């Protein structure tokens, strides 16, 4: 058993336990009542099991919420966050009672669902059901991976548990099976999930929808499962938690029979307790029924507070003890200790990018997915914190780090992950790994299947997590697999997520620059969107602007000849850039001066200063956009003087070059459209 398990000592009397639990219950009830918004039922029913965990097991330091070896706690059922805020306040985190009184109000640190970065002690943004459970799997993966890398005989400097509290909704969502299956397969013994088995969801009893044997399901995934029939039996919950910690070879699920809205005379065990304030009268009746003073609201008995606040001294001594162990470790293994600090801080080592290749035109044609694979091979050895893989598409996504071994139960030091065909869980696991800190997580799949992992990608952006996505087969150009596999609207969709940087490089050298940017971006996810098909390499000798241009999102790749002001600008991304270059040359031969702007990232370009954007796209010049994706987003770039060669239907099954040709991605069509735009402008001018 690990050292964290020794914390499981009951020190409160049953009466004090009950006082503390009711304190949590009624803080949550009062928060929701004051806001007249929120979810009282889950906190009322789950307060006792949460208390058993926080009081008897959880290793945390309220005065240093980011201490690396703390246990992680994720409230996957984020709608029950009033409970989490109450716990954070009473145990002594920097979350004053005033903040509990401002639950769900503008600018408060107690938002409607837990938000990472807003409230000390909140380890992950939760609310979209199921995501938190898979985040927990990612955190538990990070723990074993870092333990394998850094622990040494007699020195367990990475040694903590991941606890997740889930509800019926979490376990109904498909992602719970994806993540549960993966966690069971990986033998993540330090992942412990408490299930608020209250038999109620929004529409009523779980008899309506959810009748499978959940315990058998998780047992089949390879989990250790236990049931506690009476949630208010703190000792029983504590014992189950202890059993779970002692089970080191399997993740644990503890189903606790809780009662939604516990204590409310008219709402307990009904859906009415789920998502609205109890009401003034029902609050009064509930408090009276449980022997709690009706007034004042937000009442915290001194005795309960004193008991909860022991967490501060306990956390301080646990952390101090860890720090002294770390000191001894640092004396024996100074390099490893420094390395541990580096990866936990998220700092990059010196010369991390020294082996990144520069490609020559003679190397081409090369698919950008292949160039990305070569970048990963160059980065992997210099960045041992890089860890990732794909959703069973490794040979296609080129996400393997050569020689780094598979991450699997017998080899937690392996860095090549096999997520299985579980895109949603993969996204959420990557988030959990990033939230844990100490790793640079990345994951790949076909671009079209980002639809399956959009929820965690959205959360990665919300939480500003440094997660890297490797998406290949990026357009209709991928060919024969046809419309089901040809992404069309995905570029626009991902670009519209605030904080998500989408990069669609034009060739192998832009791909290298994109990877350099992705590794360097410590706040926020980066999606690399890569081709299946080979593309000409843009030689750095001829196009020296690439390394500096890519981070700006868009740049002048090739201007009109002899410095003449261009008459039209061809904007292209990814595989269409080389067509734009050919178009420019042909237009020049036809007497039209065209500039080619490569725009691997519209997000990054939009964030550049006005002066730079004006330099690249001077006001008044007509634009022709060439991109094998939905045309919709581009229309916002410039009013009427824009034409787009795009894809506004679902593609077709045929060899890639044939599909591209049919959709108008040819040099001939580019020139035709450019002339058309210019003719229209001339016509307009002559009408004035
Ligand atoms: C992915 C997702 N779908 C729907 C919702 C809306 N929602 C919030 S809670 C909930 C279900 C409530 O049932 P349960 O999970 O058992 O929570 P409890 O009633 O016990 O509070 C739903 C559908 C959500 N938060 N996330």
XYZ file of C-alpha atoms in Angstrom, residues 100-382:
283
model
C -20.144 30.899 -1.478
C -22.755 33.612 -1.037
C -22.032 34.786 -4.574
C -22.594 31.334 -6.108
C -23.290 31.598 -9.844
C -22.937 35.391 -9.876
C -20.935 37.546 -12.278
C -17.223 37.513 -11.484
C -17.482 35.126 -8.514
C -15.049 32.298 -7.857
C -18.023 29.949 -7.543
C -19.273 29.595 -11.117
C -22.264 27.468 -12.118
C -20.060 24.474 -12.882
C -16.473 24.019 -11.672
C -14.007 25.929 -13.844
C -10.323 25.095 -13.775
C -8.253 28.146 -12.914
C -11.126 30.054 -11.367
C -11.392 28.321 -7.999
C -8.394 27.082 -6.007
C -8.646 23.321 -5.584
C -10.745 22.718 -8.697
C -8.631 20.302 -10.731
C -10.706 20.255 -13.930
C -13.576 22.046 -15.568
C -16.541 19.701 -15.378
C -20.208 19.785 -16.282
C -20.410 17.946 -19.600
C -21.156 14.568 -18.050
C -18.610 11.791 -18.395
C -15.672 14.064 -19.228
C -14.463 14.295 -15.634
C -14.300 10.528 -15.306
C -12.077 10.309 -18.373
C -10.004 13.259 -17.093
C -9.440 11.153 -13.982
C -8.180 8.304 -16.160
C -5.732 10.754 -17.772
C -4.553 11.964 -14.369
C -4.048 8.399 -13.154
C -2.088 7.666 -16.342
C 0.097 10.705 -15.703
C 0.712 9.521 -12.141
C 1.938 6.063 -13.114
C 3.944 7.425 -16.049
C 5.745 9.974 -13.895
C 6.212 7.431 -11.109
C 7.804 5.048 -13.589
C 10.113 7.758 -14.830
C 11.110 9.411 -11.577
C 10.676 7.047 -8.634
C 13.720 5.132 -7.514
C 14.099 2.314 -4.984
C 13.371 3.829 -1.575
C 12.198 7.086 -3.180
C 8.539 7.293 -4.081
C 8.306 10.965 -4.922
C 5.324 10.423 -7.209
C 2.741 8.553 -5.186
C -0.820 9.785 -5.167
C -4.342 8.687 -5.955
C -6.938 10.072 -8.330
C -10.484 10.206 -6.992
C -13.505 10.956 -9.137
C -17.090 11.474 -8.028
C -19.588 10.436 -10.685
C -23.355 10.408 -11.036
C -25.756 8.319 -13.112
C -25.359 10.773 -15.973
C -21.595 10.251 -16.029
C -22.018 6.503 -16.281
C -24.771 6.705 -18.888
C -22.575 8.723 -21.247
C -20.691 6.533 -23.707
C -17.374 8.074 -22.758
C -17.605 6.290 -19.400
C -17.367 2.977 -21.214
C -14.504 4.176 -23.398
C -12.580 5.491 -20.410
C -13.630 2.661 -18.093
C -12.505 0.054 -20.583
C -9.157 1.782 -21.079
C -8.547 2.235 -17.339
C -9.359 -1.423 -16.664
C -7.115 -2.545 -19.489
C -4.257 -0.404 -18.162
C -4.658 -1.698 -14.561
C -4.827 1.817 -13.132
C -5.029 0.728 -9.510
C -4.734 4.225 -8.096
C -7.886 5.464 -9.778
C -10.851 5.366 -7.399
C -14.342 6.355 -8.485
C -17.171 7.085 -6.091
C -20.564 6.681 -7.726
C -23.547 8.599 -6.354
C -26.017 5.850 -7.088
C -29.186 7.786 -6.322
C -31.477 6.245 -8.950
C -32.612 9.665 -10.170
C -31.863 11.754 -13.243
C -33.644 14.806 -14.620
C -36.571 13.011 -16.191
C -37.215 10.822 -13.166
C -36.161 7.373 -12.025
C -33.231 5.619 -13.670
C -35.757 2.823 -14.305
C -36.708 4.918 -17.348
C -33.342 4.534 -19.038
C -30.574 2.956 -17.054
C -31.198 -0.602 -15.951
C -28.040 -2.509 -16.765
C -25.928 -3.856 -13.922
C -23.356 -1.083 -13.621
C -21.219 -3.070 -11.205
C -21.060 -6.022 -13.583
C -20.235 -3.658 -16.416
C -17.236 -2.174 -14.628
C -16.195 -5.581 -13.307
C -16.158 -6.715 -16.926
C -13.900 -3.774 -17.755
C -11.478 -5.219 -15.209
C -12.391 -2.958 -12.291
C -12.573 -3.768 -8.606
C -16.160 -2.988 -7.610
C -17.774 -2.460 -4.219
C -21.168 -1.368 -3.027
C -22.061 0.634 0.058
C -25.751 0.483 0.851
C -25.996 3.348 3.344
C -24.233 6.484 2.240
C -24.543 8.054 5.679
C -22.444 5.279 7.123
C -19.176 7.187 6.973
C -17.190 4.281 8.329
C -18.531 1.977 5.626
C -17.570 4.450 2.903
C -14.159 4.970 4.506
C -13.627 1.221 4.654
C -14.562 0.838 0.992
C -12.101 3.607 0.153
C -9.422 1.824 2.108
C -10.147 -1.445 0.315
C -9.945 0.425 -2.971
C -6.560 1.855 -2.106
C -5.285 -1.544 -1.106
C -6.366 -2.958 -4.473
C -3.342 -1.906 -6.462
C -3.913 -3.895 -9.635
C -7.318 -2.610 -10.705
C -9.157 0.707 -10.751
C -12.006 0.864 -8.255
C -15.637 1.745 -8.499
C -17.524 2.250 -5.256
C -21.254 2.510 -5.811
C -22.773 4.267 -2.849
C -26.554 4.197 -2.519
C -27.227 7.878 -1.983
C -30.516 9.737 -1.816
C -30.909 12.823 -3.940
C -32.107 15.756 -1.839
C -31.459 13.827 1.363
C -33.541 15.218 4.229
C -35.965 17.263 2.163
C -39.438 16.119 3.232
C -41.074 16.664 -0.155
C -38.177 16.359 -2.587
C -35.852 13.605 -1.376
C -35.604 10.760 -3.904
C -37.373 12.784 -6.590
C -36.138 14.543 -9.707
C -37.469 17.792 -8.212
C -34.375 17.871 -5.999
C -31.998 17.720 -8.958
C -31.738 21.122 -10.554
C -33.568 23.915 -8.781
C -33.567 25.621 -5.411
C -35.625 23.774 -2.816
C -37.697 26.899 -2.107
C -37.799 28.939 1.098
C -40.447 26.808 2.754
C -38.831 23.483 1.848
C -35.449 24.746 3.074
C -37.103 25.624 6.399
C -38.767 22.215 6.666
C -35.560 20.392 5.751
C -33.485 22.280 8.292
C -36.085 21.811 11.013
C -36.425 18.134 10.211
C -32.684 17.629 10.581
C -32.340 19.751 13.675
C -30.502 22.523 11.902
C -31.048 26.200 12.703
C -33.217 27.786 10.017
C -31.322 31.044 10.416
C -28.791 32.305 9.786
C -28.254 30.942 6.312
C -24.719 29.756 5.612
C -24.408 28.654 9.206
C -21.166 26.858 10.043
C -20.982 25.462 13.569
C -17.669 26.325 15.171
C -17.009 22.730 16.112
C -17.485 21.582 12.533
C -15.266 24.312 11.146
C -12.563 23.472 13.660
C -12.716 19.849 12.634
C -12.632 20.603 8.901
C -9.784 23.085 9.292
C -7.536 20.379 10.658
C -7.011 19.789 6.967
C -4.646 22.769 6.897
C -2.214 21.360 9.456
C -2.617 17.861 8.064
C -1.965 19.051 4.524
C 0.977 21.116 5.652
C 2.592 18.184 7.405
C 1.936 15.829 4.461
C 3.536 18.319 2.109
C 6.456 19.008 4.471
C 7.034 15.297 4.785
C 7.020 14.965 0.994
C 9.390 17.909 0.639
C 11.892 16.352 2.984
C 11.659 13.100 1.046
C 12.157 15.060 -2.137
C 15.238 16.707 -0.658
C 16.760 13.322 0.094
C 15.898 12.227 -3.448
C 17.495 15.380 -4.853
C 20.689 14.654 -2.945
C 20.940 11.193 -4.359
C 19.591 11.985 -7.815
C 20.205 15.710 -8.437
C 19.685 15.492 -12.206
C 16.434 13.591 -11.904
C 15.138 15.975 -9.257
C 15.923 18.971 -11.456
C 14.272 17.219 -14.377
C 11.171 16.525 -12.276
C 10.918 20.207 -11.364
C 11.354 21.167 -14.991
C 8.556 18.998 -16.309
C 6.182 19.892 -13.475
C 6.812 23.588 -14.194
C 6.277 22.936 -17.900
C 9.651 24.407 -18.878
C 11.367 23.220 -22.046
C 14.933 21.931 -21.959
C 17.773 23.658 -23.767
C 18.012 22.826 -27.464
C 14.773 20.875 -27.452
C 14.244 21.734 -31.118
C 17.818 21.207 -32.290
C 17.072 18.022 -34.225
C 14.004 19.304 -36.069
C 14.655 18.709 -39.756
C 14.682 21.183 -42.636
C 13.355 19.599 -45.796
C 14.533 20.263 -49.322
C 12.499 20.353 -52.483
C 14.461 17.286 -53.572
C 12.911 15.386 -50.607
C 9.416 15.884 -51.970
C 6.678 15.220 -52.579
C 5.947 14.487 -48.942
C 2.642 14.269 -47.095
C 2.499 16.658 -44.153
C 1.530 13.709 -41.928
C 4.865 12.114 -42.851
C 6.746 15.336 -42.115
C 4.900 15.498 -38.790
C 6.051 11.967 -38.000
C 9.627 13.015 -38.681
C 9.188 16.044 -36.401
C 7.900 13.739 -33.635
C 10.893 11.458 -34.129
C 13.182 14.469 -33.770
C 11.401 15.876 -30.724
C 10.779 12.623 -28.849
C 14.310 11.937 -27.626
C 14.855 15.539 -26.526
